[in-house]
CSV table of C-alpha atoms and ligand atoms in Angstrom, one decimal:
chain,number,residue,atom,x,y,z
F,1,MET,CA,0.0,0.0,0.0
F,2,SER,CA,1.2,3.5,-0.7
F,3,ALA,CA,-0.3,6.5,1.1
F,4,ARG,CA,-1.8,9.6,-0.4
F,5,ILE,CA,0.8,12.3,0.1
F,6,LEU,CA,-0.8,15.5,1.4
F,7,SER,CA,1.2,18.3,-0.1
F,8,GLY,CA,1.3,21.4,2.1
F,9,LYS,CA,2.2,23.4,-1.0
F,10,GLU,CA,-1.1,22.7,-2.8
F,11,PHE,CA,-3.3,23.4,0.3
F,12,ALA,CA,-1.3,26.5,1.3
F,13,LEU,CA,-1.8,27.9,-2.2
F,14,GLN,CA,-5.5,27.5,-1.9
F,15,ILE,CA,-5.6,29.2,1.6
F,16,LYS,CA,-3.4,32.0,0.3
F,17,GLU,CA,-5.8,32.6,-2.6
F,18,GLU,CA,-8.7,32.9,-0.1
F,19,VAL,CA,-6.6,35.4,1.9
F,20,ARG,CA,-5.7,37.5,-1.1
F,21,ARG,CA,-9.4,37.6,-2.1
F,22,ASP,CA,-10.5,38.5,1.5
F,23,ALA,CA,-7.8,41.2,1.9
F,24,GLY,CA,-8.8,42.7,-1.5
F,25,ALA,CA,-12.5,42.7,-0.5
F,26,LEU,CA,-11.7,44.4,2.8
F,27,LEU,CA,-9.7,47.1,1.0
F,28,GLU,CA,-12.4,47.7,-1.5
F,29,LYS,CA,-15.2,47.9,1.1
F,30,THR,CA,-13.4,49.9,3.9
F,31,GLY,CA,-10.1,51.2,2.5
F,32,VAL,CA,-8.3,49.2,5.2
F,33,VAL,CA,-5.1,47.3,4.4
F,34,PRO,CA,-4.6,44.4,6.9
F,35,GLY,CA,-1.3,44.9,8.8
F,36,LEU,CA,1.0,42.4,10.5
F,37,THR,CA,3.9,43.5,12.7
F,38,VAL,CA,6.4,40.9,13.8
F,39,VAL,CA,8.7,41.6,16.7
F,40,LEU,CA,12.0,39.8,16.5
F,41,VAL,CA,14.3,40.0,19.5
F,42,GLY,CA,18.0,38.8,18.9
F,43,GLU,CA,19.7,37.1,16.1
F,44,ASP,CA,18.5,33.5,16.1
F,45,ALA,CA,19.2,32.2,12.6
F,46,ALA,CA,16.1,30.1,12.2
F,47,SER,CA,13.9,32.9,13.5
F,48,GLN,CA,15.4,35.3,10.9
F,49,VAL,CA,14.4,32.9,8.2
F,50,TYR,CA,10.8,32.4,9.5
F,51,VAL,CA,10.3,36.2,9.9
F,52,ASN,CA,11.6,36.9,6.4
F,53,ASN,CA,9.3,34.2,4.9
F,54,LYS,CA,6.3,35.7,6.8
F,55,HIS,CA,7.2,39.2,5.5
F,56,LYS,CA,7.5,38.0,1.9
F,57,ALA,CA,4.2,36.1,2.1
F,58,CYS,CA,2.4,39.2,3.4
F,59,LEU,CA,3.6,41.4,0.6
F,60,GLU,CA,2.5,38.8,-2.0
F,61,LEU,CA,-1.0,38.8,-0.7
F,62,GLY,CA,-1.7,42.5,-0.1
F,63,ILE,CA,-1.0,42.5,3.7
F,64,ARG,CA,1.1,45.3,5.1
F,65,SER,CA,4.1,43.8,6.9
F,66,ASP,CA,6.5,45.4,9.4
F,67,ILE,CA,9.4,43.9,11.4
F,68,VAL,CA,10.5,45.5,14.6
F,69,ARG,CA,14.0,44.3,15.4
F,70,LEU,CA,15.2,44.5,19.0
F,71,PRO,CA,18.8,43.6,20.1
F,72,GLU,CA,19.5,40.3,22.0
F,73,THR,CA,20.1,42.5,25.1
F,74,ALA,CA,16.6,44.1,25.0
F,75,SER,CA,15.0,44.3,28.4
F,76,LYS,CA,11.5,43.1,29.3
F,77,GLU,CA,10.4,46.7,29.7
F,78,GLU,CA,11.7,47.6,26.2
F,79,LEU,CA,9.8,44.7,24.7
F,80,LEU,CA,6.6,45.6,26.6
F,81,THR,CA,6.9,49.2,25.5
F,82,VAL,CA,7.1,48.1,21.8
F,83,ILE,CA,4.0,45.8,22.3
F,84,ALA,CA,2.0,48.6,24.0
F,85,GLY,CA,2.7,50.9,21.1
F,86,LEU,CA,1.6,48.3,18.6
F,87,ASN,CA,-1.6,47.6,20.6
F,88,GLN,CA,-2.5,51.3,20.2
F,89,ASP,CA,-1.6,51.5,16.5
F,90,ARG,CA,-4.8,51.3,14.4
F,91,ALA,CA,-2.8,50.3,11.3
F,92,VAL,CA,-1.6,47.2,13.0
F,93,HIS,CA,-4.2,44.4,13.1
F,94,GLY,CA,-1.8,41.5,14.0
F,95,ILE,CA,1.1,41.3,16.4
F,96,LEU,CA,3.4,38.4,16.6
F,97,VAL,CA,6.4,38.1,18.9
F,98,GLN,CA,8.7,35.6,17.3
F,99,LEU,CA,9.6,32.7,19.7
F,100,PRO,CA,11.8,31.6,21.1
F,101,LEU,CA,12.9,34.7,22.9
F,102,PRO,CA,16.6,35.1,23.9
F,103,LYS,CA,17.5,33.2,27.1
F,104,ALA,CA,17.4,36.2,29.3
F,105,LEU,CA,13.7,36.8,28.4
F,106,ARG,CA,12.5,33.3,28.3
F,107,THR,CA,11.2,33.3,31.9
F,108,VAL,CA,8.9,36.3,31.0
F,109,GLU,CA,7.6,34.8,27.8
F,110,GLN,CA,4.1,34.3,29.3
F,111,GLU,CA,4.0,37.9,30.5
F,112,VAL,CA,5.0,39.1,27.1
F,113,LEU,CA,2.3,37.1,25.4
F,114,LEU,CA,-0.3,38.4,27.9
F,115,ALA,CA,0.7,42.0,27.0
F,116,ILE,CA,-0.5,41.6,23.4
F,117,ASP,CA,-4.0,42.8,22.7
F,118,PRO,CA,-6.0,39.6,22.3
F,119,ALA,CA,-7.8,41.1,19.3
F,120,LYS,CA,-4.4,41.4,17.6
F,121,ASP,CA,-3.0,38.0,18.8
F,122,VAL,CA,-2.7,36.4,15.4
F,123,ASP,CA,-0.6,33.5,16.9
F,124,GLY,CA,-3.6,32.6,19.1
F,125,PHE,CA,-1.3,32.1,22.1
F,126,HIS,CA,-3.0,34.6,24.5
F,127,PRO,CA,-4.8,32.8,27.3
F,128,LEU,CA,-8.0,34.6,26.4
F,129,ASN,CA,-7.9,33.1,22.9
F,130,ALA,CA,-6.8,29.7,24.2
F,131,GLY,CA,-9.8,29.9,26.6
F,132,ARG,CA,-12.2,30.8,23.8
F,133,LEU,CA,-10.9,27.8,21.8
F,134,ALA,CA,-11.4,25.6,24.9
F,135,VAL,CA,-15.1,26.6,25.1
F,136,GLY,CA,-15.6,25.9,21.4
F,137,ASP,CA,-15.3,29.5,20.2
F,138,GLU,CA,-12.7,29.4,17.4
F,139,HIS,CA,-11.6,33.1,17.3
F,140,LEU,CA,-7.9,33.5,16.7
F,141,VAL,CA,-6.6,29.9,16.7
F,142,PRO,CA,-2.9,28.8,16.8
F,143,CYS,CA,-1.8,28.7,13.2
F,144,THR,CA,-0.2,25.2,13.0
F,145,PRO,CA,-3.1,23.1,14.4
F,146,ALA,CA,-5.5,25.3,12.5
F,147,GLY,CA,-3.6,24.6,9.3
F,148,CYS,CA,-3.6,20.8,10.0
F,149,VAL,CA,-7.4,20.8,10.5
F,150,LYS,CA,-8.0,23.0,7.5
F,151,MET,CA,-5.9,20.6,5.4
F,152,LEU,CA,-7.9,17.5,6.6
F,153,GLU,CA,-11.1,19.4,5.6
F,154,MET,CA,-9.8,20.5,2.2
F,155,ALA,CA,-8.5,17.0,1.5
F,156,GLY,CA,-12.0,15.6,2.2
F,157,LEU,CA,-10.7,13.4,5.0
F,158,GLU,CA,-13.5,12.8,7.5
F,159,ILE,CA,-12.9,13.8,11.2
F,160,LYS,CA,-16.3,13.2,12.7
F,161,GLY,CA,-16.5,9.9,14.6
F,162,LYS,CA,-12.8,9.1,14.0
F,163,HIS,CA,-10.4,8.2,16.8
F,164,ALA,CA,-7.7,10.9,16.7
F,165,VAL,CA,-4.5,10.4,18.7
F,166,VAL,CA,-2.4,13.5,19.2
F,167,ILE,CA,1.2,12.9,20.5
F,168,GLY,CA,2.3,16.1,22.2
F,169,ARG,CA,0.5,18.4,24.7
F,170,SER,CA,2.1,21.8,24.1
F,171,ASN,CA,0.0,24.9,24.3
F,172,ILE,CA,0.9,25.9,20.7
F,173,VAL,CA,0.3,22.6,19.0
F,174,GLY,CA,-0.8,19.5,20.9
F,175,LYS,CA,-3.6,21.0,23.1
F,176,PRO,CA,-5.2,23.2,20.5
F,177,MET,CA,-5.0,20.4,17.9
F,178,ALA,CA,-6.9,18.1,20.3
F,179,GLN,CA,-9.5,20.8,20.9
F,180,LEU,CA,-10.0,21.5,17.2
F,181,LEU,CA,-10.5,17.7,16.5
F,182,LEU,CA,-12.8,17.4,19.4
F,183,ALA,CA,-14.9,20.3,18.2
F,184,ARG,CA,-15.3,18.4,14.9
F,185,ASP,CA,-16.6,15.3,16.7
F,186,ALA,CA,-13.5,13.2,16.7
F,187,THR,CA,-12.8,11.0,19.8
F,188,VAL,CA,-9.5,12.4,20.9
F,189,THR,CA,-6.7,10.8,22.9
F,190,ILE,CA,-3.7,13.0,23.9
F,191,CYS,CA,-0.4,11.3,24.5
F,192,HIS,CA,2.7,12.8,26.0
F,193,SER,CA,6.1,11.9,27.4
F,194,ARG,CA,4.6,10.1,30.4
F,195,THR,CA,2.1,8.0,28.4
F,196,LYS,CA,2.4,4.3,29.0
F,197,ASP,CA,2.6,2.0,26.0
F,198,LEU,CA,2.3,4.9,23.5
F,199,ALA,CA,2.7,2.6,20.5
F,200,ALA,CA,-0.5,0.7,21.4
F,201,MET,CA,-2.3,4.0,21.8
F,202,ALA,CA,-1.0,5.3,18.5
F,203,ARG,CA,-2.1,2.1,16.7
F,204,GLN,CA,-5.7,2.8,17.6
F,205,ALA,CA,-5.6,6.1,15.7
F,206,ASP,CA,-7.6,6.7,12.5
F,207,ILE,CA,-6.0,10.1,12.6
F,208,LEU,CA,-2.5,10.3,14.1
F,209,VAL,CA,-0.9,13.7,14.8
F,210,ALA,CA,2.8,13.8,15.8
F,211,ALA,CA,3.9,17.0,17.5
F,212,VAL,CA,6.8,15.7,19.6
F,213,GLY,CA,10.0,17.3,18.3
F,214,LYS,CA,11.9,14.0,17.9
F,215,ALA,CA,13.0,12.9,14.4
F,216,HIS,CA,11.5,9.6,13.1
F,217,PHE,CA,9.7,9.0,16.5
F,218,VAL,CA,6.6,7.5,14.9
F,219,THR,CA,7.6,4.2,13.3
F,220,ALA,CA,5.5,1.9,11.0
F,221,ASP,CA,4.6,-0.5,13.8
F,222,MET,CA,2.9,2.4,15.6
F,223,VAL,CA,0.5,3.1,12.7
F,224,LYS,CA,-2.8,1.4,11.9
F,225,GLU,CA,-3.2,0.3,8.2
F,226,GLY,CA,-4.9,3.2,6.3
F,227,ALA,CA,-4.6,5.8,9.1
F,228,VAL,CA,-4.2,9.5,8.3
F,229,VAL,CA,-0.8,10.6,9.6
F,230,ILE,CA,-0.1,14.3,10.2
F,231,ASP,CA,3.5,15.1,10.9
F,232,VAL,CA,4.0,18.5,12.7
F,233,GLY,CA,7.6,17.9,13.7
F,234,ILE,CA,10.5,19.9,12.3
F,235,ASN,CA,13.8,18.5,13.3
F,236,ARG,CA,17.3,19.2,12.1
F,237,LEU,CA,19.3,16.1,11.5
F,238,PRO,CA,23.1,16.0,12.0
F,239,ASN,CA,23.6,16.0,8.2
F,240,GLY,CA,21.7,19.4,8.1
F,241,LYS,CA,18.6,18.0,6.5
F,242,LEU,CA,15.1,18.5,7.9
F,243,ALA,CA,13.1,15.5,9.2
F,244,GLY,CA,9.6,15.2,10.7
F,245,ASP,CA,8.6,13.2,13.8
F,246,VAL,CA,7.4,10.4,11.5
F,247,ASP,CA,9.6,7.9,9.8
F,248,PHE,CA,8.1,8.8,6.4
F,249,GLU,CA,9.9,6.2,4.3
F,250,GLN,CA,8.4,3.3,6.3
F,251,VAL,CA,5.1,4.8,7.4
F,252,GLN,CA,4.0,5.8,3.9
F,253,HIS,CA,3.6,2.1,3.2
F,254,VAL,CA,1.1,1.6,6.1
F,255,ALA,CA,-0.8,4.9,6.2
F,256,GLY,CA,-3.7,5.9,4.0
F,257,ALA,CA,-2.6,9.5,3.8
F,258,ILE,CA,0.5,11.2,5.2
F,259,THR,CA,2.1,14.7,5.3
F,260,PRO,CA,5.8,15.0,4.3
F,261,VAL,CA,8.5,17.0,6.0
F,262,PRO,CA,9.5,19.4,4.6
F,263,GLY,CA,6.6,20.4,2.3
F,264,GLY,CA,3.8,19.4,4.7
F,265,VAL,CA,2.0,21.3,7.4
F,266,GLY,CA,4.8,23.8,7.9
F,267,LEU,CA,3.7,25.6,4.8
F,268,LEU,CA,0.2,25.8,6.1
F,269,THR,CA,1.3,27.6,9.3
F,270,ILE,CA,2.3,30.8,7.4
F,271,ALA,CA,-0.9,30.6,5.3
F,272,MET,CA,-3.0,30.5,8.5
F,273,LEU,CA,-1.1,33.3,10.1
F,274,LEU,CA,-2.0,35.5,7.1
F,275,ALA,CA,-5.6,34.3,7.3
F,276,ASN,CA,-5.7,35.2,11.0
F,277,THR,CA,-4.3,38.7,10.2
F,278,VAL,CA,-7.0,39.3,7.7
F,279,LYS,CA,-9.6,38.0,10.2
F,280,ALA,CA,-8.3,40.3,12.9
F,281,ALA,CA,-8.5,43.3,10.4
F,282,GLN,CA,-12.1,42.3,9.4
F,283,LEU,CA,-13.1,42.2,13.1
F,284,ALA,CA,-11.4,45.5,13.8
F,285,VAL,CA,-13.3,47.5,11.2
F,286,ARG,CA,-16.7,46.0,12.0
L,301,LIG,P1,7.1,21.0,22.8
L,301,LIG,O1,8.5,20.6,23.0
L,301,LIG,O2,6.6,22.2,23.4
L,301,LIG,O3,6.2,19.7,23.1
L,301,LIG,C1,6.6,18.4,22.7
L,301,LIG,C2,5.5,17.5,23.3
L,301,LIG,O4,6.0,16.2,23.0
L,301,LIG,C3,5.4,17.6,24.8
L,301,LIG,O5,4.0,17.8,25.1
L,301,LIG,C4,5.9,16.2,25.3
L,301,LIG,O6,5.1,15.7,26.3
L,301,LIG,C5,5.8,15.3,24.1
L,301,LIG,N1,6.9,14.3,24.1
L,301,LIG,C6,8.2,14.6,24.3
L,301,LIG,N2,8.8,13.4,24.3
L,301,LIG,C7,7.9,12.4,24.2
L,301,LIG,C8,7.9,11.0,24.1
L,301,LIG,N3,9.1,10.3,24.2
L,301,LIG,N4,6.8,10.3,24.0
L,301,LIG,C9,5.6,11.0,23.9
L,301,LIG,N5,5.5,12.3,23.9
L,301,LIG,C10,6.6,13.0,24.0
L,301,LIG,O7,7.1,21.1,21.2
L,301,LIG,P2,6.0,21.9,20.2
L,301,LIG,O8,6.2,23.3,20.2
L,301,LIG,O9,4.6,21.3,20.5
L,301,LIG,O10,6.5,21.3,18.8
L,301,LIG,C11,6.5,20.0,18.5
L,301,LIG,C12,7.2,19.8,17.1
L,301,LIG,O11,6.5,20.5,16.1
L,301,LIG,C13,8.6,20.4,17.1
L,301,LIG,O12,9.4,19.5,16.2
L,301,LIG,C14,8.4,21.7,16.4
L,301,LIG,O13,9.6,22.2,15.7
L,301,LIG,C15,7.3,21.4,15.5
L,301,LIG,N6,6.5,22.6,15.2
L,301,LIG,C16,6.2,22.8,13.9
L,301,LIG,C17,5.5,23.9,13.5
L,301,LIG,C18,5.1,24.0,12.0
L,301,LIG,O14,4.9,25.1,11.5
L,301,LIG,N7,5.1,22.9,11.3
L,301,LIG,C19,5.0,24.8,14.4
L,301,LIG,C20,5.2,24.5,15.8
L,301,LIG,C21,6.0,23.5,16.1
């Protein structure tokens, strides 16, 4: 058996076309250009790449994009002052503080996220937006899990009534992913680092989501024949190549559908960020 490969590129293009259309309609109706500002603290190489990709994608789709760069040595107060200014700026509809923050600021990460106006929290990490998701009100939803669910829906893969197993319970991927699947009537199991006999749990999944951060963690013996496998992991191998949390080479022969890494759900994350920015702008001008 060979799995259907779910190409992130194809689905991201579709989402981006919707975003372009919605941004254009908003401009025509209200004269407002949706605006995203990314705050980047320090010189982390991967973060620079992510931020530049977001900037390019915004410009392609008619979204105004700004990057505020702060030095590695920036204090909490400096960062909070920048966020307070962006909260007040009516031309800014989305604010994103690129994570991870430099080591010195990591202990105040939650305080920083709390300072962002929830109406501009296009990452969906503010506790207010996390709470709204938990009560079934999908307002500004974290981009990666939102992209995974959107991809399942666009691919015509049924969620309702399926057993979904999510490996990982982080606030940015695992938990919101589980909530989105639950809201679509899946029966959801969340597994994590303390789960006993994880392989047996994973084998029960009709939809298996891996968000662990360990290369090739999910092996073929952990996957039920025909299951849909969503690989969220992005791991750098010693040879410099990127790998997911799923052993793609082996698992593709067991799964019914599978996302590759690279070229899978990572591409959807940016597309959903742009969609959230336009949504925040639409809500701001209502
Ligand atoms: P995290 O480190 O915050 O969480 C990892 C989770 O995996 C934890 O809940 C932990 O309990 C679980 N885990 C760790 N070891 C385990 C084990 N041995 N068995 C079972 N569970 C285990 O990571 P995260 O931020 O949720 O990200 C997960 C992965 O997804 C990373 O590779 C990250 O790079 C990637 N990611 C990708 C995107 C994207 O755009 N595609 C976005 C965010 C994160």
